Short mmCIF file of C-alpha atoms in Angstrom, two decimals:
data_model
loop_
_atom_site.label_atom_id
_atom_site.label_comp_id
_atom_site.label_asym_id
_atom_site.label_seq_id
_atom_site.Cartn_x
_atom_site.Cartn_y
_atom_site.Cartn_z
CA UNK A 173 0.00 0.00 0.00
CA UNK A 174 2.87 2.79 1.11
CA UNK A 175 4.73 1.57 -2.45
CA UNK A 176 1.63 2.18 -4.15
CA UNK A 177 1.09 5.46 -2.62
CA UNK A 178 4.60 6.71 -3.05
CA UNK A 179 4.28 5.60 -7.07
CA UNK A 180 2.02 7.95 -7.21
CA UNK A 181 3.10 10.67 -5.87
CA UNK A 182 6.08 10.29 -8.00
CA UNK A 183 4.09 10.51 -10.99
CA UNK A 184 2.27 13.30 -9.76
CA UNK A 185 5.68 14.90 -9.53
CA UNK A 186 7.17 13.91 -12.36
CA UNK A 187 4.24 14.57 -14.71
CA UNK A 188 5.25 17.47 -16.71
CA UNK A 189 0.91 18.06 -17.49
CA UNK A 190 0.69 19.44 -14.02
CA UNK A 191 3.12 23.01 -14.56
CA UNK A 192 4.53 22.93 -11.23
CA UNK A 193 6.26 26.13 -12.13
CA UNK A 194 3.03 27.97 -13.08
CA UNK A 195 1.13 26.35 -9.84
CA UNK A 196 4.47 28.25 -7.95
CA UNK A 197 3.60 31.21 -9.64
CA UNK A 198 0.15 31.16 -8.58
CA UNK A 199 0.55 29.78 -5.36
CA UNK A 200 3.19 32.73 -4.63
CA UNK A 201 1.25 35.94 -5.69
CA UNK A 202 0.52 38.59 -3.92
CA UNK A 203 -3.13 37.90 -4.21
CA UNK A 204 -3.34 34.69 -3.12
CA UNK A 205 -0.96 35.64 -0.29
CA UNK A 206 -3.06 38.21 0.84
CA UNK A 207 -5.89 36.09 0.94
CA UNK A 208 -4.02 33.30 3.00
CA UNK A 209 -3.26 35.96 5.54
CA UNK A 210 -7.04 37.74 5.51
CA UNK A 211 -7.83 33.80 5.92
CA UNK A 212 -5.53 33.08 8.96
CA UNK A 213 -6.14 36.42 10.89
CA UNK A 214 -10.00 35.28 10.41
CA UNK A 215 -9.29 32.10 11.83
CA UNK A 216 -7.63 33.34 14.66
CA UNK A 217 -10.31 36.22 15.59
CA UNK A 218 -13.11 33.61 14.89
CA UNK A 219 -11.99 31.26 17.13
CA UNK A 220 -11.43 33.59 19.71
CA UNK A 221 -14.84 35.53 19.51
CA UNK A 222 -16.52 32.02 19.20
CA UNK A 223 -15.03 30.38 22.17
CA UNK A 224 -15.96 33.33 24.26
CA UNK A 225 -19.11 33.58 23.23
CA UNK A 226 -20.02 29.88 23.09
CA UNK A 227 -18.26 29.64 26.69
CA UNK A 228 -21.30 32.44 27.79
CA UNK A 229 -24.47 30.37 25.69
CA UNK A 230 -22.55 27.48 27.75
CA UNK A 231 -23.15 28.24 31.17
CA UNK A 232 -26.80 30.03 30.07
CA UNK A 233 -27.52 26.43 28.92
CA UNK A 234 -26.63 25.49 32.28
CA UNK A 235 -28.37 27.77 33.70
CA UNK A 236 -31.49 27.18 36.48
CA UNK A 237 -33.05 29.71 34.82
CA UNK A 238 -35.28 28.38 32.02
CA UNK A 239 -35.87 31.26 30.14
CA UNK A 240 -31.99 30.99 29.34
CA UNK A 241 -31.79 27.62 29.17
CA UNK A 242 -34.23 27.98 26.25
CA UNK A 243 -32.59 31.03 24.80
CA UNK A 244 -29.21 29.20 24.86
CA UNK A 245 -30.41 25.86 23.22
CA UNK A 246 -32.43 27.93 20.78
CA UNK A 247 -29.35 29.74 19.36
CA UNK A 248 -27.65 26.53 19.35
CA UNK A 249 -30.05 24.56 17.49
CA UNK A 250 -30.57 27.21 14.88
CA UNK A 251 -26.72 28.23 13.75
CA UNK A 252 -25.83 24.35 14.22
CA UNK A 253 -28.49 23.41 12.33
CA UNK A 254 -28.29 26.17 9.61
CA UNK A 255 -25.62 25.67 6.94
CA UNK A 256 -22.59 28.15 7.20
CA UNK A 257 -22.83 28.92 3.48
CA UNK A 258 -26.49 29.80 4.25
CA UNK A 259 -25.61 31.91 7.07
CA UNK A 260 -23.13 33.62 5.65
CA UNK A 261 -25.24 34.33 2.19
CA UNK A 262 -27.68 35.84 4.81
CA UNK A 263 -25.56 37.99 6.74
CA UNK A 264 -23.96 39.24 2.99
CA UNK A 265 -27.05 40.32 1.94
CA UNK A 266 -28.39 41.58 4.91
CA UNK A 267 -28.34 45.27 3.55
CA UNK A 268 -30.55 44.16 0.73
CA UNK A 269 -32.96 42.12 2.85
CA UNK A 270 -33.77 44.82 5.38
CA UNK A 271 -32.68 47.92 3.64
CA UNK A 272 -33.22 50.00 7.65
CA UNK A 273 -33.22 48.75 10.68
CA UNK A 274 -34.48 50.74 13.65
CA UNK A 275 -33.86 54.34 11.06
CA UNK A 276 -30.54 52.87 10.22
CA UNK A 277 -29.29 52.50 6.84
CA UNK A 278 -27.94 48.52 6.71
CA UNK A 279 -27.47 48.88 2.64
CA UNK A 280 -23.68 49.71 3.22
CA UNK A 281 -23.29 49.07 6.69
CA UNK A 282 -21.23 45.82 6.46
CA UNK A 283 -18.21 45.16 4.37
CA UNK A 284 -17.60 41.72 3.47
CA UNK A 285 -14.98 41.00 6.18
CA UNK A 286 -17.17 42.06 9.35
CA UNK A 287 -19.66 39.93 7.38
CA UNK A 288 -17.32 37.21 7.64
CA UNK A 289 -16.05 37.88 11.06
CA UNK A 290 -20.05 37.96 12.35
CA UNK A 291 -21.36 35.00 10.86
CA UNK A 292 -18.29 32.88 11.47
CA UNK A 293 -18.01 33.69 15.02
CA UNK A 294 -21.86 33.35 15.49
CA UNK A 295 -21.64 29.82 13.95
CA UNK A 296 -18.39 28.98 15.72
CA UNK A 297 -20.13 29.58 19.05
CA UNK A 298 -23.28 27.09 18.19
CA UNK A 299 -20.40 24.50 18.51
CA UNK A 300 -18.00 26.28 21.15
CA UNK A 301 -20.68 26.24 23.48
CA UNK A 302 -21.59 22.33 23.05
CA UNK A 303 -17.93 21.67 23.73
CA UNK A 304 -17.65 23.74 26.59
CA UNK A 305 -21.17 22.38 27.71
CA UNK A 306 -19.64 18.68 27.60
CA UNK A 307 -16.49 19.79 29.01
CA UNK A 308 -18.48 21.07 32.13
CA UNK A 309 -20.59 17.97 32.60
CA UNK A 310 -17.77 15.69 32.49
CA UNK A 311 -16.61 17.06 35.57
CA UNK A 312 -16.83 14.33 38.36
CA UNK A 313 -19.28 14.65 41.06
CA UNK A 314 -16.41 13.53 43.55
CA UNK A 315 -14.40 16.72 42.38
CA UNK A 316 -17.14 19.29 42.87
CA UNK A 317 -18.20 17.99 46.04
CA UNK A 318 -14.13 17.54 46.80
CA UNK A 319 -13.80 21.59 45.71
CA UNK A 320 -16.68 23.05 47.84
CA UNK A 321 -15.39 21.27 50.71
CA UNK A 322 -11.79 22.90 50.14
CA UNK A 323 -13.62 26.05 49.38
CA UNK A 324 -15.86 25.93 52.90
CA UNK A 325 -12.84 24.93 54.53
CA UNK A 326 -11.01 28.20 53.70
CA UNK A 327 -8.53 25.98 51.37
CA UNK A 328 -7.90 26.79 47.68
CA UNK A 329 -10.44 29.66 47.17
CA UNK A 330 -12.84 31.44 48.09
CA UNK A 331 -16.36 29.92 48.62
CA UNK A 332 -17.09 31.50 45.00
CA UNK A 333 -14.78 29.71 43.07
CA UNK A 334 -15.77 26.43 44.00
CA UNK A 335 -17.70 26.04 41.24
CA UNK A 336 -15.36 27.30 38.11
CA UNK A 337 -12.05 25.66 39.89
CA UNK A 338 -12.87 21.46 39.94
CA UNK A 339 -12.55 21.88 35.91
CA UNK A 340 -8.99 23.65 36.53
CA UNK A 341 -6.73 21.09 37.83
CA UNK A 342 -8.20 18.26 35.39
CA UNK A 343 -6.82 19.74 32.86
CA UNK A 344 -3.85 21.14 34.34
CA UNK A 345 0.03 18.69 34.95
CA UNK A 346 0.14 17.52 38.73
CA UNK A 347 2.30 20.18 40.44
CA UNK A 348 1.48 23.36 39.00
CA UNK A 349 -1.12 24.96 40.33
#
């Protein structure tokens, strides 16, 4: 199989159809470099925004409150459940959709990278928060109970951090907190 594979990459090397020097010459323009940045610093924001963002729908879907329990797992289910090509279509043509919102002119209102950066991050944060949700749950019982004890005991904490620190030291080496 691994001889197989490496005979053809070989001939995908070797074959002179392919213009290897015109796919460097593509591949190296300034264009396509500037797009491969624009991509990477979106990646980086998104991810960022998103995580933040899906932490807060997170502990809202946590939340004894129902009315943000609901909220939380309403946003979820629609941006997981909506395509990102669909969302991001949407948010595009936003302007042309609801030409004013609130006396507000939305025609020109959004370029096409805080487009981008909205409906990525919004979409990013469906899924963020069902990690972070996961995450939460998979916390022990033993090691919440184990952390309010420490906390009630004046140990590690104050009695208001019992209940963000049990995920800390899971995730942490032994020895450095």
């Amino acid at each position: 199989m691994i001889v197989l594979l490496a005979l053809g990459l070989v001939s995908v090397v070797r074959n002179e159809a392919f213009q290897w020097d015109v796919v460097a010459q593509y591949f190296t323009s300034a264009s396509v470099l500037r797009g491969l940045g624009l991509t990477l610093w979106l990646t980086a924001l998104v991810m960022v925004l998103g995580f933040a963002l899906g932490t807060l729908l997170a502990v809202l879907r946590l939340s004894a409150n129902p009315v943000l329990r609901w909220v939380s797992w309403g946003y979820i289910w629609f941006f997981r459940s909506t395509p990102i090509l669909v969302q991001l279509l949407f948010w595009f043509n936003i302007g042309m959709l609801y030409p004013q919102i609130l006396g507000v002119n939305t025609v020109n209102l959004l370029g096409p990278v805080a487009v981008a950066v909205i409906g990525l991050t919004l979409h990013e944060a469906a899924y963020a928060a069902e990690v972070v949700r996961g995450g939460i749950l998979s916390v022990d019982r033993g090691q919440i109970e184990a952390a309010e004890s420490s906390a009630s005991a004046g140990g590690a904490g104050s009695p208001g951090s019992s209940s963000r620190r049990p995920c800390a030291p899971s995730s942490r080496r032994p020895g450095t907190c």
